[in-house]
Each structure stands twice: as C-alpha cells, then as structure tokens.
PDB file of C-alpha atoms in Angstrom:
ATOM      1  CA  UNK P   1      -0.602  10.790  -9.936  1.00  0.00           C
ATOM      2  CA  UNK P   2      -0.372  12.948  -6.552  1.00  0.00           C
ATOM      3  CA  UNK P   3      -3.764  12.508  -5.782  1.00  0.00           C
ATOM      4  CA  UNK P   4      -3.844   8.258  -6.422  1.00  0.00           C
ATOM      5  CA  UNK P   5      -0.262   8.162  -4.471  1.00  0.00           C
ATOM      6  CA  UNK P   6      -1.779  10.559  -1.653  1.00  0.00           C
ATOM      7  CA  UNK P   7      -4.403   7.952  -0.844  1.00  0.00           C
ATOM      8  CA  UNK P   8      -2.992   4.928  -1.558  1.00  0.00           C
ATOM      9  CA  UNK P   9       0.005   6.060   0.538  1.00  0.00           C
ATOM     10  CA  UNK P  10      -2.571   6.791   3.370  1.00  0.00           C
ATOM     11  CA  UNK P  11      -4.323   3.824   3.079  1.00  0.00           C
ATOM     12  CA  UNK P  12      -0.983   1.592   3.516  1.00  0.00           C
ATOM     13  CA  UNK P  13       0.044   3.551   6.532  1.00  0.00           C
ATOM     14  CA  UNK P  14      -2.988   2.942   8.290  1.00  0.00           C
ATOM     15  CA  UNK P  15      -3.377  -0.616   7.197  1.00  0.00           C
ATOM     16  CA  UNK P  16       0.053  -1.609   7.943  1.00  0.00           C
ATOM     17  CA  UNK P  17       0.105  -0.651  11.259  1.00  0.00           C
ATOM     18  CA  UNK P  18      -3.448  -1.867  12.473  1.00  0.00           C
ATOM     19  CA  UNK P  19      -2.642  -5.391  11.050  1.00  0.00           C
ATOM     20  CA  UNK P  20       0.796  -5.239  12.632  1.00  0.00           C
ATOM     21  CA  UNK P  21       0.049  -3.605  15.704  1.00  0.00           C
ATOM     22  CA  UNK P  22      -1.978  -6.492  17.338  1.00  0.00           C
ATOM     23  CA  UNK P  23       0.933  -8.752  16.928  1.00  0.00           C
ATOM     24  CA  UNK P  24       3.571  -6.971  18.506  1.00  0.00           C
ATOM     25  CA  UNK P  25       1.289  -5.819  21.253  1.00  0.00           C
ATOM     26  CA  UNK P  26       0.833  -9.521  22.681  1.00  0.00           C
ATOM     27  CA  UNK P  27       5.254  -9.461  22.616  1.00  0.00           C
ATOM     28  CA  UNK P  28       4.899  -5.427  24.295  1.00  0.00           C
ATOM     29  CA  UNK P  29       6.839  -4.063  21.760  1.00  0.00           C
ATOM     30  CA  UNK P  30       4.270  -1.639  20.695  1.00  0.00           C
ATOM     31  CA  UNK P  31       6.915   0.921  20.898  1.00  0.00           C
ATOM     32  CA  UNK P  32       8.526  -0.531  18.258  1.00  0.00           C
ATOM     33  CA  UNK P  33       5.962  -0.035  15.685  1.00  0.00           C
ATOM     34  CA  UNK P  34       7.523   3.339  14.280  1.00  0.00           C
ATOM     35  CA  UNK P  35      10.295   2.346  13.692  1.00  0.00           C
ATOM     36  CA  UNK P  36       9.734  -1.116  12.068  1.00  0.00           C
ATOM     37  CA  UNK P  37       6.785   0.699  10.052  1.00  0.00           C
ATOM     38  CA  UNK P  38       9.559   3.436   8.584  1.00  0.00           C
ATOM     39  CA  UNK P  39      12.396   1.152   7.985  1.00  0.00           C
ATOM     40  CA  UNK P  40       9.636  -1.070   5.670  1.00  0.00           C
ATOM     41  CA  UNK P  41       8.286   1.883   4.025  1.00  0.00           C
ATOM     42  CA  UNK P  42      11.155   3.546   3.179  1.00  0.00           C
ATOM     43  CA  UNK P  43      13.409   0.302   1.738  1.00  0.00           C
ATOM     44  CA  UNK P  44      10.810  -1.447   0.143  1.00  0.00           C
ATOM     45  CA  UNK P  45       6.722  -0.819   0.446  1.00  0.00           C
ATOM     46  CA  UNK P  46       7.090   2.675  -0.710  1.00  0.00           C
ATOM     47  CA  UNK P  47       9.134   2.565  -3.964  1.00  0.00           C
ATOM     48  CA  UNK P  48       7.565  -0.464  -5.382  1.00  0.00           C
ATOM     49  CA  UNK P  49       3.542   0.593  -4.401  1.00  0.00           C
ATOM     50  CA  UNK P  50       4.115   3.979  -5.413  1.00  0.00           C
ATOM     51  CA  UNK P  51       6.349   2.806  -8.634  1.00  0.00           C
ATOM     52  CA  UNK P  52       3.261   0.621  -9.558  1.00  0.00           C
ATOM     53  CA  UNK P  53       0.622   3.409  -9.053  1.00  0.00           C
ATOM     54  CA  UNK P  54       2.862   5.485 -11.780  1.00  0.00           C
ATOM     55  CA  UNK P  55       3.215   2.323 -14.171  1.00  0.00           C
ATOM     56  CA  UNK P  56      -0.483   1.987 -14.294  1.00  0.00           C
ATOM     57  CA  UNK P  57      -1.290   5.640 -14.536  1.00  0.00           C
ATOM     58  CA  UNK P  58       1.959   7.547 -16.092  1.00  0.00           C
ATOM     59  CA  UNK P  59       3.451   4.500 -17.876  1.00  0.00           C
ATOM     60  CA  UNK P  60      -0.258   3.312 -19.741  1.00  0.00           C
ATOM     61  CA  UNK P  61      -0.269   7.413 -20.539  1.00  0.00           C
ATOM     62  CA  UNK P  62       2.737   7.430 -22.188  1.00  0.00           C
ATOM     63  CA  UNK P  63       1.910   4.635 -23.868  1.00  0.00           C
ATOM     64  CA  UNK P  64      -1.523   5.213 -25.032  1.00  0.00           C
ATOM     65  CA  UNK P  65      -0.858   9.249 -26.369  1.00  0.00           C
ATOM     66  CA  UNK P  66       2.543   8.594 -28.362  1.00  0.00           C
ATOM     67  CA  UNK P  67       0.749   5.416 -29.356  1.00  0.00           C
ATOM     68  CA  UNK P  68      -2.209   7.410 -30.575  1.00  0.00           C
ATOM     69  CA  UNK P  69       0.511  10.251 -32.295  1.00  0.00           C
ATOM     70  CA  UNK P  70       1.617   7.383 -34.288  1.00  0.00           C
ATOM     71  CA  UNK P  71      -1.128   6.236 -35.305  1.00  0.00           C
ATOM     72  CA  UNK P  72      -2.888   9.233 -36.957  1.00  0.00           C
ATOM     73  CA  UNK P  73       0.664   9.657 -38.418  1.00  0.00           C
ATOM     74  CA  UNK P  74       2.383  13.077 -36.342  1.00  0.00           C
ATOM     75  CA  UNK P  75       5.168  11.497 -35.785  1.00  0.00           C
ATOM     76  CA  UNK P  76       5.625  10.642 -39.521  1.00  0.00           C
ATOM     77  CA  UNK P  77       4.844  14.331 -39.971  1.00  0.00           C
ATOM     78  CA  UNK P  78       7.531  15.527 -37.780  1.00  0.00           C
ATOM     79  CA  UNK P  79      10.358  12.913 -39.007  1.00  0.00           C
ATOM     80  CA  UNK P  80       8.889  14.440 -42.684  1.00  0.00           C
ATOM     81  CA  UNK P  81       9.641  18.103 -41.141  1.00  0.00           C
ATOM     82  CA  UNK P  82      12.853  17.626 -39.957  1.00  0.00           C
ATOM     83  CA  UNK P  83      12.343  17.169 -36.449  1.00  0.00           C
ATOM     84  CA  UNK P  84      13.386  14.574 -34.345  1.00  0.00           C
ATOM     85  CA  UNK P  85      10.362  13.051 -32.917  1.00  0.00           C
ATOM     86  CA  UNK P  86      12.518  10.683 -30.681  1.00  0.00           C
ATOM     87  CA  UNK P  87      14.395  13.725 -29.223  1.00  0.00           C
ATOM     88  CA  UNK P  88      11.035  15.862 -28.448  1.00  0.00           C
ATOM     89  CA  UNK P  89       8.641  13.025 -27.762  1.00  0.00           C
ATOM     90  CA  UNK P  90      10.739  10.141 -26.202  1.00  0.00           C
ATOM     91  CA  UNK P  91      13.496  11.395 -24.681  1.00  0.00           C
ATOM     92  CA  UNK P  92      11.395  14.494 -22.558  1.00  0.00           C
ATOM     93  CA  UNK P  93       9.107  11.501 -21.161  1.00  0.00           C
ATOM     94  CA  UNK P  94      12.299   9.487 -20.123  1.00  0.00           C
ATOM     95  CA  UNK P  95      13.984  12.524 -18.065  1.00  0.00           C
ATOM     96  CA  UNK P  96      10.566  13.251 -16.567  1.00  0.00           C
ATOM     97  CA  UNK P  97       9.273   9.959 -15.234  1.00  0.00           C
ATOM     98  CA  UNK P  98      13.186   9.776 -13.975  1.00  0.00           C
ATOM     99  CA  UNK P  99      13.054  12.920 -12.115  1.00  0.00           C
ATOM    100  CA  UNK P 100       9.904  12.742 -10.560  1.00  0.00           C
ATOM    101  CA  UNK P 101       9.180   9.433  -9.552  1.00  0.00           C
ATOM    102  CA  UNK P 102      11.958   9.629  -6.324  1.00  0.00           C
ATOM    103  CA  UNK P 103      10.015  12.946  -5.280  1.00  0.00           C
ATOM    104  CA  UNK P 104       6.863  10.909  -5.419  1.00  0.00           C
ATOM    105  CA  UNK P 105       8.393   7.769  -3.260  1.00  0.00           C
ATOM    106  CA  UNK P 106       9.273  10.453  -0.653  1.00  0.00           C
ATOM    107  CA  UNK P 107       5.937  12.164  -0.571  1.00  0.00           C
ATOM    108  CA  UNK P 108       4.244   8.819  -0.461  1.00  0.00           C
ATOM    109  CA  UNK P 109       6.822   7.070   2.395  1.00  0.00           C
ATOM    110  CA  UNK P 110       6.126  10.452   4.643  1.00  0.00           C
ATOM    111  CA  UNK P 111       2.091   9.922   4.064  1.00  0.00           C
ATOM    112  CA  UNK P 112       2.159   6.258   4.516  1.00  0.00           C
ATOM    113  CA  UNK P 113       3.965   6.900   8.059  1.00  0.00           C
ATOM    114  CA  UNK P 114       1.890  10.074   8.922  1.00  0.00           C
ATOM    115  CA  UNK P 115      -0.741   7.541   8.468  1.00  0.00           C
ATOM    116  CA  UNK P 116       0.708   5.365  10.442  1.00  0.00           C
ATOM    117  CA  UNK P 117       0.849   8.196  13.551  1.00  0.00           C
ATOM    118  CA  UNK P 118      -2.643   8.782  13.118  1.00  0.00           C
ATOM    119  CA  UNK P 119      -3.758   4.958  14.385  1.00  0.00           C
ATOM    120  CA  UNK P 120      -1.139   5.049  16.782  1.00  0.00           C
ATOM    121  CA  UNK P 121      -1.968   8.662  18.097  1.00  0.00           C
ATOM    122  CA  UNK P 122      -5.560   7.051  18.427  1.00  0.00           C
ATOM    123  CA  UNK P 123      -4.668   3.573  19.538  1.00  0.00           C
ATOM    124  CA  UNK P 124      -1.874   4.282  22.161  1.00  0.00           C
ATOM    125  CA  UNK P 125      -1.956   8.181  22.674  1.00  0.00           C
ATOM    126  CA  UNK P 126       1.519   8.473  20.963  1.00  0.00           C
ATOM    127  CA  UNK P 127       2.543  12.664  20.567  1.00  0.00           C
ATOM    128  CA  UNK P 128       3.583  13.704  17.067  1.00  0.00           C
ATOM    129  CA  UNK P 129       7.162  14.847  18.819  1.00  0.00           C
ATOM    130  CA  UNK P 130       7.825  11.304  19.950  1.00  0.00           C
ATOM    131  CA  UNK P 131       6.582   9.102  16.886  1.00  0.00           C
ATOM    132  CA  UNK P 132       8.322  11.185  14.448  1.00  0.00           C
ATOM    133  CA  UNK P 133      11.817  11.101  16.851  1.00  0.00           C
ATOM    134  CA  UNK P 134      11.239   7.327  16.802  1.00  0.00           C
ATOM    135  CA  UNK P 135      10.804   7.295  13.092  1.00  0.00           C
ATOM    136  CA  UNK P 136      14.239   9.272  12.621  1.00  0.00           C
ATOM    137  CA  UNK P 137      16.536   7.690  15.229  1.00  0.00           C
ATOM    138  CA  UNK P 138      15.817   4.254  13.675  1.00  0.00           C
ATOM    139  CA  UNK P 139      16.537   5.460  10.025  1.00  0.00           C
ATOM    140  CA  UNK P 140      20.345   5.687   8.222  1.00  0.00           C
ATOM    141  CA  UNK P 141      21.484   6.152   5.295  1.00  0.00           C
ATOM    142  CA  UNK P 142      21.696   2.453   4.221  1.00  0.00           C
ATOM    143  CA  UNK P 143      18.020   2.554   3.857  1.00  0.00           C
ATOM    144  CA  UNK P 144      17.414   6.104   1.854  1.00  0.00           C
ATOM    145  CA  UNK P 145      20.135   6.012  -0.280  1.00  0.00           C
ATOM    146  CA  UNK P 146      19.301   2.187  -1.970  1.00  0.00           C
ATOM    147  CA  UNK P 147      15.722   3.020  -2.323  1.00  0.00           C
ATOM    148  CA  UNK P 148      16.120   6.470  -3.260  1.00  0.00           C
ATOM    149  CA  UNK P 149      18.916   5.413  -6.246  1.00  0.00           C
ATOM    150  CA  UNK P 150      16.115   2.340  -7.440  1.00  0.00           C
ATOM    151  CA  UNK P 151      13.386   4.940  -7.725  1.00  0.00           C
ATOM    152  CA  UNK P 152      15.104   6.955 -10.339  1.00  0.00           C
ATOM    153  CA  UNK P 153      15.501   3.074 -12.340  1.00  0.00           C
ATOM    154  CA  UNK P 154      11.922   2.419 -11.736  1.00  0.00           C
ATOM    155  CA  UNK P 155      11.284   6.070 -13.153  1.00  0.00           C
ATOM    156  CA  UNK P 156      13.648   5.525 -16.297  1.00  0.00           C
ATOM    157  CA  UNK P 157      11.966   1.490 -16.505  1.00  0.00           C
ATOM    158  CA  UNK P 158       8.435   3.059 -16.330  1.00  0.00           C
ATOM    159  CA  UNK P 159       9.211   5.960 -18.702  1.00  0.00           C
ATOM    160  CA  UNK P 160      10.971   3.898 -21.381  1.00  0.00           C
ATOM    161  CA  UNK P 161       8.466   1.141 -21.746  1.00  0.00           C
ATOM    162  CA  UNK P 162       5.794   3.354 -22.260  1.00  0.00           C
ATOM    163  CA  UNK P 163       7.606   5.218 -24.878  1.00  0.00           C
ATOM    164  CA  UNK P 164       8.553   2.529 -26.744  1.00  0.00           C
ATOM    165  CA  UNK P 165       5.419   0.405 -26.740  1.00  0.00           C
ATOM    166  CA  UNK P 166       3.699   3.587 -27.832  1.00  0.00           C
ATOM    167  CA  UNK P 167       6.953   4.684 -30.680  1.00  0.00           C
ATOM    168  CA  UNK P 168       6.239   0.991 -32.469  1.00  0.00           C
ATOM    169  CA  UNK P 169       2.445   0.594 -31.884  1.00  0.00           C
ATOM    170  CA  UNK P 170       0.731  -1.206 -34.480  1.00  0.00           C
ATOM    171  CA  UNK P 171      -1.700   0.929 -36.904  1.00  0.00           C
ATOM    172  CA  UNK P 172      -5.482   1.423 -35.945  1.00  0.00           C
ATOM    173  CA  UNK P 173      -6.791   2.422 -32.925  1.00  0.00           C
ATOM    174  CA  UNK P 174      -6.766  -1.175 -31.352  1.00  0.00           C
ATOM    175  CA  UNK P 175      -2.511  -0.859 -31.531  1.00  0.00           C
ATOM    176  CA  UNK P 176      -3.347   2.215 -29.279  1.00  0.00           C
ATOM    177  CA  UNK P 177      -5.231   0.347 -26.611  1.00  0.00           C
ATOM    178  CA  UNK P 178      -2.504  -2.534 -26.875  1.00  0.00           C
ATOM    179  CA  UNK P 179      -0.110  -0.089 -26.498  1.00  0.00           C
ATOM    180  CA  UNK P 180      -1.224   1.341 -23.207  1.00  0.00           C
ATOM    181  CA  UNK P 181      -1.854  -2.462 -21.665  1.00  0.00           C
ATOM    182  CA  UNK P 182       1.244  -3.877 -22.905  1.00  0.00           C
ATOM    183  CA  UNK P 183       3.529  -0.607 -21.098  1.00  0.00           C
ATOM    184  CA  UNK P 184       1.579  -1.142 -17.878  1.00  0.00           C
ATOM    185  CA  UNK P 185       2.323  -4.705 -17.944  1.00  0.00           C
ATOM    186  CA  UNK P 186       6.015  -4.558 -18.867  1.00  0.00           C
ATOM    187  CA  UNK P 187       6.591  -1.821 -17.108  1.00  0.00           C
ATOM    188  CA  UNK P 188       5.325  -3.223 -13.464  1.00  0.00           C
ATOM    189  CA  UNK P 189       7.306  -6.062 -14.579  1.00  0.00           C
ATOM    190  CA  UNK P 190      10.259  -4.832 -14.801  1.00  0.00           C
ATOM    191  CA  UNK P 191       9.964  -2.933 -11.547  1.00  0.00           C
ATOM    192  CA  UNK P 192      10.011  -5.875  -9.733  1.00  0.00           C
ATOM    193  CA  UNK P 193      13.298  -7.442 -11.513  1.00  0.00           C
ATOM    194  CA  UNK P 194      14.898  -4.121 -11.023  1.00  0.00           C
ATOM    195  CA  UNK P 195      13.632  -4.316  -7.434  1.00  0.00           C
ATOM    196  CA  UNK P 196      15.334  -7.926  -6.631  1.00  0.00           C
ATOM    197  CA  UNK P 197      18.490  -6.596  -7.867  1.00  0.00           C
ATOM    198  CA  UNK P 198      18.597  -3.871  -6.091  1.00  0.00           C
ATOM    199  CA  UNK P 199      17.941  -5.593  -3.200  1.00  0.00           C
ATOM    200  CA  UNK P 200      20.554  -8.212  -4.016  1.00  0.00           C
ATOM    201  CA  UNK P 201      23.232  -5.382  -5.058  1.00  0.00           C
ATOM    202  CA  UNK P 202      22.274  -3.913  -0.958  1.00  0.00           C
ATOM    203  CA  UNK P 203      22.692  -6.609   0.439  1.00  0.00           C
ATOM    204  CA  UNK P 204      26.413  -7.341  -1.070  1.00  0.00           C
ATOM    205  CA  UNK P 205      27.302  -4.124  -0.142  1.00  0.00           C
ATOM    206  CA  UNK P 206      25.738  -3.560   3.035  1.00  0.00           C
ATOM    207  CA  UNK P 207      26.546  -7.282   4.492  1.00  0.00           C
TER     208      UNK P 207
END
C-alpha cells in the first residue's frame, strides 16, 4: 500500500491547500495555512483516507486469499494436521494490519503536508525552515496521541473483517469474490463508527 498512500497522500496535500488557500487569502491569513493544514491532517484527514486506502487494498486481500485457502480446502487440511489455522492464518494478519497501519498514517500525514509546502513554496515563496516551524509550533499532543491510538483500531477493524469474511466464505469461487467485497465494505464501515467515537471519546476528555 506505500505506493497508493504515497500518492494519494500527495495528492490531498496539494489539493487541500490550493482549494483552501484562496479563501483565507481574501481574510490575509495566508500564514495560517500550515498550521490549519497540519492540525486537519493529523486529527482527522490522514487516519481515515489512509485507513480507507488499506481497507480497499489490505482488507479486500485478506479477504480474498484466506477466502480462496478455504475454499480449495487448506485450511481444512491444516485443522486435519493439527495445526491451528486460526493461530497461523488469522491471528498474524490481525497483529500486522495493527502494527502497521499507525506507521502508514504518519508517512501519509508528513506527505500530505510536504505536499502542502510545495504549493505554498510556489504560491507565496514560503522556505522549508519556516513552513515546517509553523507546522510544529501549532501541533500538541492532544492531536497525535487521539489519532495515533484510533489508527491502531482502524488497523485491528481492517485486519479482523477481512479475516473473518475470508475464515467463513461460502464454497466456490464466487464466496471468494464476495468475500473480498463484503471485507472492503465492512471494513470502511466500521472505520468511520470507530472514527465518531473516537472523536466523541476526544472531545470528553479534551473539553
């Protein structure tokens, strides 16, 4: 997924700040387009976009290649053997997605705002030095810690889902393929509830 979460972070960081940019030029408070651009990647834009990249590509994976191991019966084969397919197949997937999908918010938040340098480095001569002092004077804690802690959820929500659409597929090759749909579509779900109650749970806390 590094390569989709590369680009797409990119592509946001540029985006968001030419659309924004305009506006808050006609107020002159251009200057504070780093820091409004960090706190909104960072708390919300970058954990659920980049958690939706890896539901569509890791979570549909999952889904479709344990979906496809039970369907031309391995899994029966290794419950037959004496292995437990739910601690080799299932429970590796789980820790994985968990693990990685923080280190993949963070690599996509500091794209999306290195993106974000680029338009203003072109648009209003901004220096590296000053966008990125910007970017960390306006940051605390209260806005890494939250969306760093629901990025490991929306890694365990992505990883599960897939594994269990694709433990209890349905025989035949079109279970696969329902499989793989059904984990993307549950899976992106459920980042979203997770999401809102994160957000609610900050709030409480923070407020």
């Amino acid at each position: 997924s590094l390569f989709l979460v590369t680009v797409t972070g990119l592509i946001i960081g540029l985006v968001f700040t030419l659309q924004t940019r305009p506006t808050l030029q006609e107020f002159g408070a251009v200057s504070m387009i780093p820091a409004m651009v960090s706190i909104s990647l960072i708390r919300e834009i970058g954990p659920i976009i980049t958690g939706l990249i890896c539901a569509g590509k890791i979570g549909s994976g999952i889904g479709a290649e344990i979906g496809s191991m039970r369907v031309t019966e391995q899994i029966d084969a290794m419950e037959v053997s004496g292995t437990n397919p739910f601690k080799y197949l299932v429970i590796t997937r789980i820790l994985a997605t968990t693990v990685m999908l923080p280190l993949l918010v963070i690599y996509s938040d500091f794209i999306a705002i290195f993106g974000s340098y680029l338009v203003e480095s072109t648009k209003g001569n901004v220096s590296f030095t000053l966008y990125f002092n910007q970017v960390f004077n306006s940051l605390e804690f209260s806005d890494l810690i939250p969306a760093t802690i629901k990025s490991f959820f929306f890694g365990f929500a992505i990883g599960l889902v897939g594994c269990f659409k694709g433990y209890y597929c349905n025989k035949g090759t079109e279970g696969v393929g329902i499989a793989a749909n059904s984990a993307v579509v549950y899976s992106s779900m459920f980042l979203f509830i997770i999401d809102f109650i994160a957000v609610l749970i900050t709030n409480i806390f923070v407020t």
